[in-house]
Coordinates of C-alpha atoms in Angstrom, one line a residue:
M1 CA -52.0 -23.1 56.2
K2 CA -48.4 -22.5 56.9
D3 CA -47.7 -24.6 54.4
R4 CA -49.8 -23.1 51.9
Q5 CA -48.8 -19.8 53.1
T6 CA -44.8 -21.6 52.5
D7 CA -45.8 -22.1 48.9
Q8 CA -46.3 -18.9 48.3
Q9 CA -43.4 -17.2 49.4
P10 CA -41.3 -15.7 46.1
V11 CA -38.6 -18.4 45.2
T12 CA -34.8 -16.7 45.9
V13 CA -32.0 -16.9 44.0
S14 CA -29.0 -16.7 45.5
Q15 CA -26.3 -13.5 44.3
E16 CA -23.7 -16.9 43.4
A17 CA -26.1 -18.3 41.1
R18 CA -26.7 -14.9 39.8
R19 CA -22.9 -14.7 38.7
V20 CA -23.1 -17.9 37.6
G21 CA -25.7 -16.6 35.5
E22 CA -24.3 -13.3 34.1
I23 CA -20.7 -15.6 33.5
R24 CA -22.6 -17.6 31.5
A25 CA -24.8 -15.4 29.4
R26 CA -21.2 -12.9 28.9
W27 CA -19.6 -16.3 27.4
S28 CA -22.7 -17.7 26.1
W29 CA -20.2 -18.0 22.4
V30 CA -17.5 -19.7 24.0
E31 CA -18.0 -23.1 21.8
P32 CA -20.1 -25.5 24.6
C33 CA -17.3 -28.3 24.1
V34 CA -14.7 -25.9 25.9
R35 CA -17.1 -23.8 27.9
T36 CA -16.3 -25.5 31.8
D37 CA -17.8 -24.1 34.5
R38 CA -13.6 -23.9 35.7
M39 CA -12.5 -21.5 32.3
L40 CA -15.5 -19.6 32.5
A41 CA -15.3 -18.6 36.1
A42 CA -11.2 -17.7 34.9
L43 CA -12.2 -16.3 32.3
A44 CA -14.6 -14.4 34.1
Q45 CA -11.9 -13.6 37.4
G46 CA -8.9 -13.4 35.1
V47 CA -5.2 -16.3 35.9
K48 CA -3.2 -16.8 38.4
G49 CA 0.4 -14.2 36.4
G50 CA -2.6 -14.2 33.4
K51 CA -0.8 -16.9 32.2
W52 CA -2.8 -20.6 30.6
Y53 CA -1.9 -23.8 31.1
S54 CA -1.9 -27.3 29.5
L55 CA -4.6 -25.8 27.1
M56 CA -3.7 -29.2 24.5
D57 CA -6.3 -31.1 26.1
K58 CA -8.7 -29.2 25.7
I59 CA -8.2 -28.6 21.7
C60 CA -7.2 -32.7 20.7
S61 CA -10.9 -33.6 23.2
M62 CA -12.9 -35.4 20.5
A63 CA -15.6 -33.2 21.7
N64 CA -14.0 -30.5 19.8
L65 CA -12.5 -31.5 16.9
G66 CA -16.3 -32.8 15.6
Q67 CA -17.7 -29.5 16.8
A68 CA -14.3 -28.0 14.5
F69 CA -15.9 -30.0 11.8
T70 CA -18.8 -29.4 12.3
K71 CA -18.2 -25.7 11.8
V72 CA -15.7 -26.4 8.9
K73 CA -18.1 -28.7 6.7
A74 CA -20.9 -25.7 7.2
N75 CA -18.3 -23.1 6.0
K76 CA -18.0 -25.8 3.2
G77 CA -14.8 -24.6 0.7
R78 CA -12.4 -26.2 -1.6
P79 CA -9.9 -29.4 -1.2
G80 CA -6.6 -28.3 -0.5
V81 CA -3.2 -29.4 -1.3
D82 CA -4.3 -33.6 -0.8
H83 CA -7.3 -33.1 -3.2
Q84 CA -9.5 -34.2 0.0
T85 CA -12.8 -32.9 -0.2
I86 CA -15.1 -32.2 2.9
E87 CA -17.5 -35.4 2.2
M88 CA -14.3 -37.3 1.8
F89 CA -12.9 -36.4 5.5
E90 CA -16.8 -36.7 6.5
A91 CA -17.0 -40.7 5.0
R92 CA -14.4 -42.1 7.5
L93 CA -14.7 -39.1 10.6
E94 CA -14.5 -40.5 13.1
E95 CA -10.9 -42.7 12.0
N96 CA -9.9 -39.3 10.8
L97 CA -10.8 -37.1 14.1
K98 CA -9.0 -39.9 16.2
R99 CA -5.7 -39.8 14.4
L100 CA -5.7 -35.9 15.0
A101 CA -6.0 -36.4 19.0
E102 CA -3.8 -38.7 18.7
T103 CA -1.0 -36.9 16.6
L104 CA -1.7 -33.4 18.2
Q105 CA -1.9 -35.3 21.8
D106 CA 2.3 -37.3 20.9
G107 CA 3.7 -34.0 19.2
T108 CA 3.4 -35.6 16.2
Y109 CA 1.3 -33.2 14.1
R110 CA 2.8 -31.2 10.9
P111 CA 0.0 -29.4 8.9
Q112 CA 0.5 -30.1 5.0
A113 CA 1.5 -27.6 2.9
I114 CA -1.3 -24.0 1.6
R115 CA -2.7 -24.7 -2.2
R116 CA -2.5 -21.0 -3.1
V117 CA -4.7 -19.0 -5.6
W118 CA -5.1 -15.8 -6.5
I119 CA -8.5 -14.2 -6.7
P120 CA -9.6 -10.5 -8.3
K121 CA -9.7 -7.3 -6.0
P122 CA -12.6 -5.8 -6.8
G123 CA -12.4 -2.4 -9.1
S124 CA -8.7 -3.5 -9.2
T125 CA -6.6 -4.9 -12.2
E126 CA -4.5 -7.2 -9.2
K127 CA -5.2 -10.0 -7.6
R128 CA -5.0 -11.2 -4.1
P129 CA -3.4 -14.4 -2.5
L130 CA -5.8 -17.1 -1.1
G131 CA -4.6 -19.6 0.9
I132 CA -6.4 -23.2 0.5
P133 CA -5.9 -25.4 3.6
T134 CA -6.2 -29.1 3.5
V135 CA -9.6 -30.1 5.1
R136 CA -7.8 -31.7 8.4
D137 CA -5.8 -28.3 8.7
R138 CA -8.8 -26.7 8.8
V139 CA -10.2 -28.3 11.5
V140 CA -7.2 -28.1 13.9
Q141 CA -7.1 -24.4 13.3
T142 CA -10.8 -24.4 14.1
A143 CA -10.8 -26.7 17.6
L144 CA -7.3 -24.4 18.0
R145 CA -9.5 -21.4 17.4
N146 CA -12.5 -22.4 19.9
V147 CA -9.7 -22.3 22.8
L148 CA -7.9 -19.3 22.2
E149 CA -10.5 -16.6 21.1
P150 CA -11.9 -16.9 24.6
I151 CA -8.6 -15.5 26.3
F152 CA -7.6 -13.6 23.7
A153 CA -10.9 -11.7 23.5
R154 CA -11.7 -11.0 27.2
D155 CA -8.8 -8.1 26.8
F156 CA -9.8 -6.6 23.8
A157 CA -10.1 -3.5 23.1
E158 CA -13.4 -2.2 22.2
N159 CA -12.7 -0.6 19.0
S160 CA -12.0 -3.8 17.6
Y161 CA -14.8 -4.9 15.4
G162 CA -13.9 -7.6 12.8
F163 CA -14.1 -11.5 13.5
R164 CA -15.4 -11.4 16.9
P165 CA -18.1 -12.7 17.8
N166 CA -21.2 -10.4 18.4
R167 CA -20.0 -7.7 16.5
R168 CA -20.3 -7.2 12.6
C169 CA -19.5 -4.4 10.5
K170 CA -22.1 -2.8 11.2
D171 CA -21.3 -1.9 14.3
A172 CA -17.7 -0.5 12.8
L173 CA -19.9 1.2 11.2
R174 CA -22.4 2.6 13.5
R175 CA -19.9 3.6 15.4
V176 CA -17.9 5.5 12.6
D177 CA -21.3 7.9 11.8
G178 CA -21.6 8.5 15.6
L179 CA -18.4 9.8 15.8
L180 CA -18.7 11.7 12.5
K181 CA -21.9 13.4 13.6
A182 CA -19.9 14.1 17.2
G183 CA -17.7 16.7 15.2
Y184 CA -15.0 14.0 14.8
I185 CA -14.8 14.9 11.2
H186 CA -10.8 15.1 10.6
V187 CA -10.2 11.5 9.6
V188 CA -6.6 9.0 10.0
D189 CA -7.4 7.1 6.6
A190 CA -4.4 3.9 7.1
D191 CA -3.5 1.0 5.2
L192 CA -1.8 -0.8 6.5
K193 CA 0.5 -2.4 3.8
S194 CA 0.0 -6.1 2.7
Y195 CA -0.9 -6.8 6.0
F196 CA -1.7 -10.4 6.1
D197 CA 2.2 -11.4 4.5
T198 CA 4.1 -8.9 6.5
M199 CA 3.5 -10.1 10.0
P200 CA 6.6 -11.0 11.6
H201 CA 6.7 -14.8 13.0
Q202 CA 8.4 -13.8 16.1
N203 CA 6.8 -10.5 17.0
L204 CA 3.7 -12.5 16.6
L205 CA 4.8 -15.3 19.0
S206 CA 5.7 -13.0 21.7
Q207 CA 2.5 -11.5 22.1
L208 CA 1.3 -14.9 22.4
R209 CA 3.4 -16.1 24.9
R210 CA 1.7 -12.8 27.2
K211 CA -1.5 -14.9 27.4
I212 CA -0.1 -19.4 26.2
S213 CA 2.4 -21.1 28.4
D214 CA 1.8 -24.3 27.4
N215 CA 4.7 -25.2 24.9
R216 CA 3.0 -27.3 22.6
V217 CA -0.2 -24.9 22.0
L218 CA 2.6 -22.7 20.9
A219 CA 4.7 -25.0 18.3
L220 CA 0.9 -25.9 17.3
V221 CA 0.4 -22.1 16.3
E222 CA 3.6 -21.4 15.0
A223 CA 3.3 -24.0 12.8
F224 CA 0.8 -22.4 11.0
P225 CA 2.0 -19.5 9.5
V226 CA 5.3 -21.5 7.8
Q227 CA 3.4 -23.9 5.8
E228 CA 4.5 -24.5 2.7
V229 CA 3.0 -22.9 0.2
M230 CA 2.2 -24.8 -3.6
D231 CA 1.6 -21.8 -6.4
T232 CA 4.5 -23.3 -8.5
A233 CA 4.8 -26.8 -8.6
K234 CA 8.0 -26.4 -6.0
G235 CA 6.6 -24.3 -3.7
W236 CA 7.8 -22.2 -0.7
T237 CA 8.2 -21.2 3.1
P238 CA 7.1 -18.3 4.1
E239 CA 9.0 -15.9 6.6
R240 CA 6.5 -13.7 7.9
G241 CA 2.6 -13.2 7.5
A242 CA 0.0 -15.3 8.2
P243 CA -2.2 -16.9 4.8
Q244 CA -5.2 -15.1 3.8
G245 CA -7.8 -17.6 3.9
A246 CA -6.7 -19.9 7.3
V247 CA -9.2 -20.6 9.5
I248 CA -6.9 -19.4 12.5
S249 CA -5.3 -15.8 10.5
P250 CA -8.5 -13.4 11.6
L251 CA -7.8 -14.5 15.2
L252 CA -3.8 -14.1 15.0
S253 CA -5.2 -10.7 13.2
N254 CA -6.9 -9.2 16.1
I255 CA -4.1 -10.2 18.6
Y256 CA -1.2 -8.6 16.7
L257 CA -3.1 -5.9 15.9
D258 CA -4.6 -5.2 20.2
P259 CA -1.7 -3.5 21.2
L260 CA -2.2 -1.4 19.2
D261 CA -6.0 -0.4 20.0
H262 CA -5.0 -0.2 23.7
L263 CA -2.3 2.4 22.7
L264 CA -5.0 4.5 21.2
A265 CA -7.4 4.1 23.6
Q266 CA -5.2 5.1 26.5
A267 CA -4.1 7.6 24.9
G268 CA -8.3 9.1 24.5
I269 CA -7.9 8.6 20.5
E270 CA -10.4 7.4 18.8
M271 CA -10.1 4.1 16.6
V272 CA -12.4 2.0 14.6
R273 CA -11.4 -1.0 13.5
Y274 CA -12.2 -4.5 11.4
A275 CA -9.7 -7.0 11.1
D276 CA -6.6 -4.8 9.4
D277 CA -9.0 -1.8 8.4
F278 CA -10.0 0.6 10.8
V279 CA -9.9 4.8 10.4
V280 CA -8.9 7.3 13.7
M281 CA -11.2 10.1 14.3
C282 CA -10.4 13.5 15.5
R283 CA -11.8 16.4 16.5
G284 CA -8.9 19.4 15.1
R285 CA -6.1 18.6 11.8
S286 CA -3.6 18.7 14.4
E287 CA -5.0 15.9 17.0
A288 CA -5.4 13.5 13.7
E289 CA -1.5 14.9 12.7
H290 CA -0.3 13.8 16.2
A291 CA -2.4 10.5 16.3
L292 CA -1.1 9.5 12.3
T293 CA 2.6 10.1 14.1
V294 CA 1.6 7.6 16.7
V295 CA 0.3 5.5 14.2
Q296 CA 3.4 5.4 12.4
E297 CA 5.9 4.1 15.5
W298 CA 4.0 2.0 16.7
A299 CA 3.6 0.2 12.7
A300 CA 7.6 0.9 12.8
Q301 CA 8.3 -1.0 15.8
A302 CA 5.5 -3.1 14.8
G303 CA 7.6 -4.8 11.5
L304 CA 4.7 -3.5 10.0
T305 CA 4.0 -0.6 7.4
L306 CA 2.2 2.2 6.2
H307 CA 0.9 2.9 2.7
P308 CA 2.6 5.9 1.5
T309 CA -0.1 6.8 -0.8
K310 CA -3.5 5.7 0.4
T311 CA -2.6 6.5 3.7
R312 CA -3.9 9.9 4.3
I313 CA -5.5 12.4 6.2
V314 CA -9.0 14.0 5.2
D315 CA -11.5 16.1 6.0
A316 CA -14.6 14.4 6.2
S317 CA -16.7 17.6 6.4
Q318 CA -15.1 18.5 2.6
K319 CA -15.2 17.1 -0.7
G320 CA -13.3 13.9 -0.6
G321 CA -14.4 12.3 2.5
F322 CA -13.1 8.4 2.9
D323 CA -13.9 4.9 2.2
F324 CA -14.7 2.5 5.4
L325 CA -16.3 -1.0 5.1
G326 CA -17.8 -0.4 1.7
Y327 CA -19.3 3.1 2.1
H328 CA -18.2 6.4 1.3
F329 CA -18.4 8.8 3.7
E330 CA -18.3 12.9 2.7
R331 CA -20.2 15.8 4.1
G332 CA -22.0 13.7 6.2
Y333 CA -23.5 11.7 3.6
R334 CA -22.8 8.4 3.0
W335 CA -22.7 6.1 -0.2
P336 CA -21.7 3.4 -1.7
R337 CA -17.5 3.2 -2.7
P338 CA -16.6 3.2 -5.7
K339 CA -14.7 -0.3 -5.7
S340 CA -18.5 -1.7 -4.3
L341 CA -20.3 -0.7 -6.8
T342 CA -18.0 -1.7 -9.3
K343 CA -18.2 -5.6 -7.5
F344 CA -21.9 -5.1 -7.8
K345 CA -22.3 -4.5 -11.3
D346 CA -20.0 -7.2 -12.0
S347 CA -22.0 -9.4 -10.2
I348 CA -25.5 -8.3 -12.6
R349 CA -23.3 -8.1 -15.2
L350 CA -23.0 -11.7 -15.3
W351 CA -26.7 -12.6 -14.8
T352 CA -27.7 -10.6 -17.6
R353 CA -25.7 -10.6 -21.0
R354 CA -27.8 -10.5 -24.7
S355 CA -26.8 -13.7 -25.5
N356 CA -27.5 -16.4 -22.4
W357 CA -30.5 -17.1 -23.7
M358 CA -32.4 -17.5 -20.4
S359 CA -36.0 -16.7 -19.5
L360 CA -36.3 -13.3 -18.1
A361 CA -38.4 -15.5 -15.0
M362 CA -34.7 -17.4 -14.1
I363 CA -32.9 -13.8 -15.0
I364 CA -35.3 -12.3 -12.5
S365 CA -34.5 -15.3 -10.1
K366 CA -30.6 -15.0 -9.9
L367 CA -30.9 -11.3 -9.7
N368 CA -33.2 -10.8 -6.7
P369 CA -30.5 -12.7 -4.2
I370 CA -27.7 -10.8 -5.5
L371 CA -30.3 -7.0 -5.0
A372 CA -31.0 -8.3 -1.6
G373 CA -28.3 -9.0 0.3
W374 CA -26.0 -5.7 -1.3
Y375 CA -29.4 -3.9 -0.4
G376 CA -29.1 -5.7 2.9
Y377 CA -25.9 -3.8 3.7
L378 CA -25.9 -1.2 1.4
R379 CA -29.2 0.2 2.9
H380 CA -28.2 3.0 5.0
S381 CA -27.1 4.6 1.8
H382 CA -28.1 8.5 0.7
Y383 CA -31.3 7.8 -1.3
T384 CA -29.9 9.0 -4.5
T385 CA -28.1 5.8 -4.8
F386 CA -30.5 3.8 -5.4
P387 CA -33.4 5.1 -8.0
P388 CA -30.2 5.4 -10.9
L389 CA -28.9 1.7 -9.9
D390 CA -32.8 0.2 -10.3
S391 CA -32.9 2.0 -14.0
W392 CA -29.6 0.6 -14.9
I393 CA -30.8 -3.3 -14.3
R394 CA -33.7 -2.6 -16.0
M395 CA -32.2 -1.0 -19.1
R396 CA -30.0 -4.4 -19.2
L397 CA -33.3 -6.4 -19.3
R398 CA -35.2 -4.5 -21.5
S399 CA -31.8 -5.1 -24.1
I400 CA -32.2 -8.9 -23.3
L401 CA -36.3 -9.1 -24.2
R402 CA -35.2 -6.4 -27.4
H403 CA -32.6 -9.1 -28.2
Y404 CA -34.7 -12.1 -27.7
A405 CA -37.4 -9.9 -30.2
G406 CA -34.9 -9.6 -32.9
G407 CA -34.2 -6.0 -32.5
E408 CA -30.2 -5.0 -32.0
G409 CA -28.7 -2.9 -29.5
R410 CA -29.8 -1.5 -25.6
G411 CA -33.3 -1.2 -24.3
R412 CA -34.0 2.2 -25.6
G413 CA -36.6 4.2 -27.0
F414 CA -40.5 2.4 -27.9
D415 CA -38.8 -0.2 -25.1
H416 CA -40.3 1.5 -22.2
N417 CA -43.3 1.7 -23.5
R418 CA -43.1 -1.9 -24.3
W419 CA -41.7 -3.1 -21.1
P420 CA -42.0 -0.3 -18.3
N421 CA -41.2 0.1 -15.4
A422 CA -44.2 -1.9 -13.8
F423 CA -44.0 -5.1 -15.7
F424 CA -40.4 -5.9 -13.9
A425 CA -42.6 -5.0 -11.1
E426 CA -44.9 -7.3 -12.1
Q427 CA -42.3 -10.1 -12.0
G428 CA -41.1 -9.8 -9.3
L429 CA -37.7 -7.6 -9.4
F430 CA -36.6 -6.9 -6.8
S431 CA -36.6 -2.6 -6.3
L432 CA -33.8 -1.1 -4.1
A433 CA -35.6 2.2 -4.9
T434 CA -38.9 0.6 -3.7
A435 CA -36.5 -1.3 -0.5
H436 CA -35.6 2.5 0.7
A437 CA -39.0 4.2 0.3
P438 CA -39.5 3.0 3.7
E439 CA -36.3 4.0 5.3
C440 CA -36.5 7.4 3.4
R441 CA -40.3 8.3 5.4
S442 CA -38.8 7.3 8.8
A443 CA -35.7 9.6 8.3
R444 CA -38.4 12.5 7.6
R445 CA -40.8 11.7 10.7

């Protein structure tokens, strides 16, 4: 009887076990290859003097480098200046990783040059520079990020959302929406001019030294922003900035702007930041003017420049509003910003040229992922956003069918009877308005 009573007693979990479980849950996003109990405890409790030593062994461990390659492979990406593809690197994976580990350990590792390409800016004739490191350098940067990110993310401010574990654009947008509804309608719409290209290297290293005392790691980080850039046959070496497209750049961006996050938070000023895109939200005009002055003074000290024409104070309750992360906010409503619509329509035009001679079924199979993906992000737009876009897409499809039938020009007139809206629904075309209808009914309730 005593044994049976003993068996029926509830199993108690010690306070220490619960604490360890809570720590592991909080840091579950940290890569297992670096997530030792000792490191997790240090992340939770802090380290003596706030500085971390002897990190290179963690960075160049085969487990960390192997996991880093898995990430690089999943992200795909094009070859760098050495023309080595991910498949070529993987063909001799163990040998390549061992060589990387050895050169990192003995200090002979040197990053190769970055291949620069230029990509279009949505809604603009300008182009944005993108740097493509070699596969080997992307592996090293990923391994470096695996180790450094938990150390810095531990103390990142709550108002920072970009390129952080378990945080997304929608979290930042939700925060903006909540502040607007709470009366924070005077908005500093800020723009850091060419931020990634102008970040001062020495200031960045000073930020890193606040937490990192491993000189080999600091030298490794320092080597990446000054990689030679090959966009001509000769190439050049940047004196400022971090290359857009490099694996480590988003983390360096957050590290550099973190003091601004804390400065505003300590002053009781509400800011929502996603990478270098941020808005400062205030209850009154004078408060917004003060916040702008604080940001301007910090930026000047940090060696950065606020764009003189793009940085402004707006009253979101009036006509004009502001753009943030693909949305336009104005007078209590939100809809896709013009650049988002331009980019969306360009992607639709790509598959709906009248002369492409693809079958309607094939065209719809190309369009549906674009439509579903765009809607998934911008579904919180005002309901009037979607019917005109559906109509425009169907017009382009009718124009294709008209062309196939020997006609000319855009789909119009009798074409609406030949191919009514129901026809495209039967063909499986994704409808933005139909997808949004349940949201409208939910809002009415």
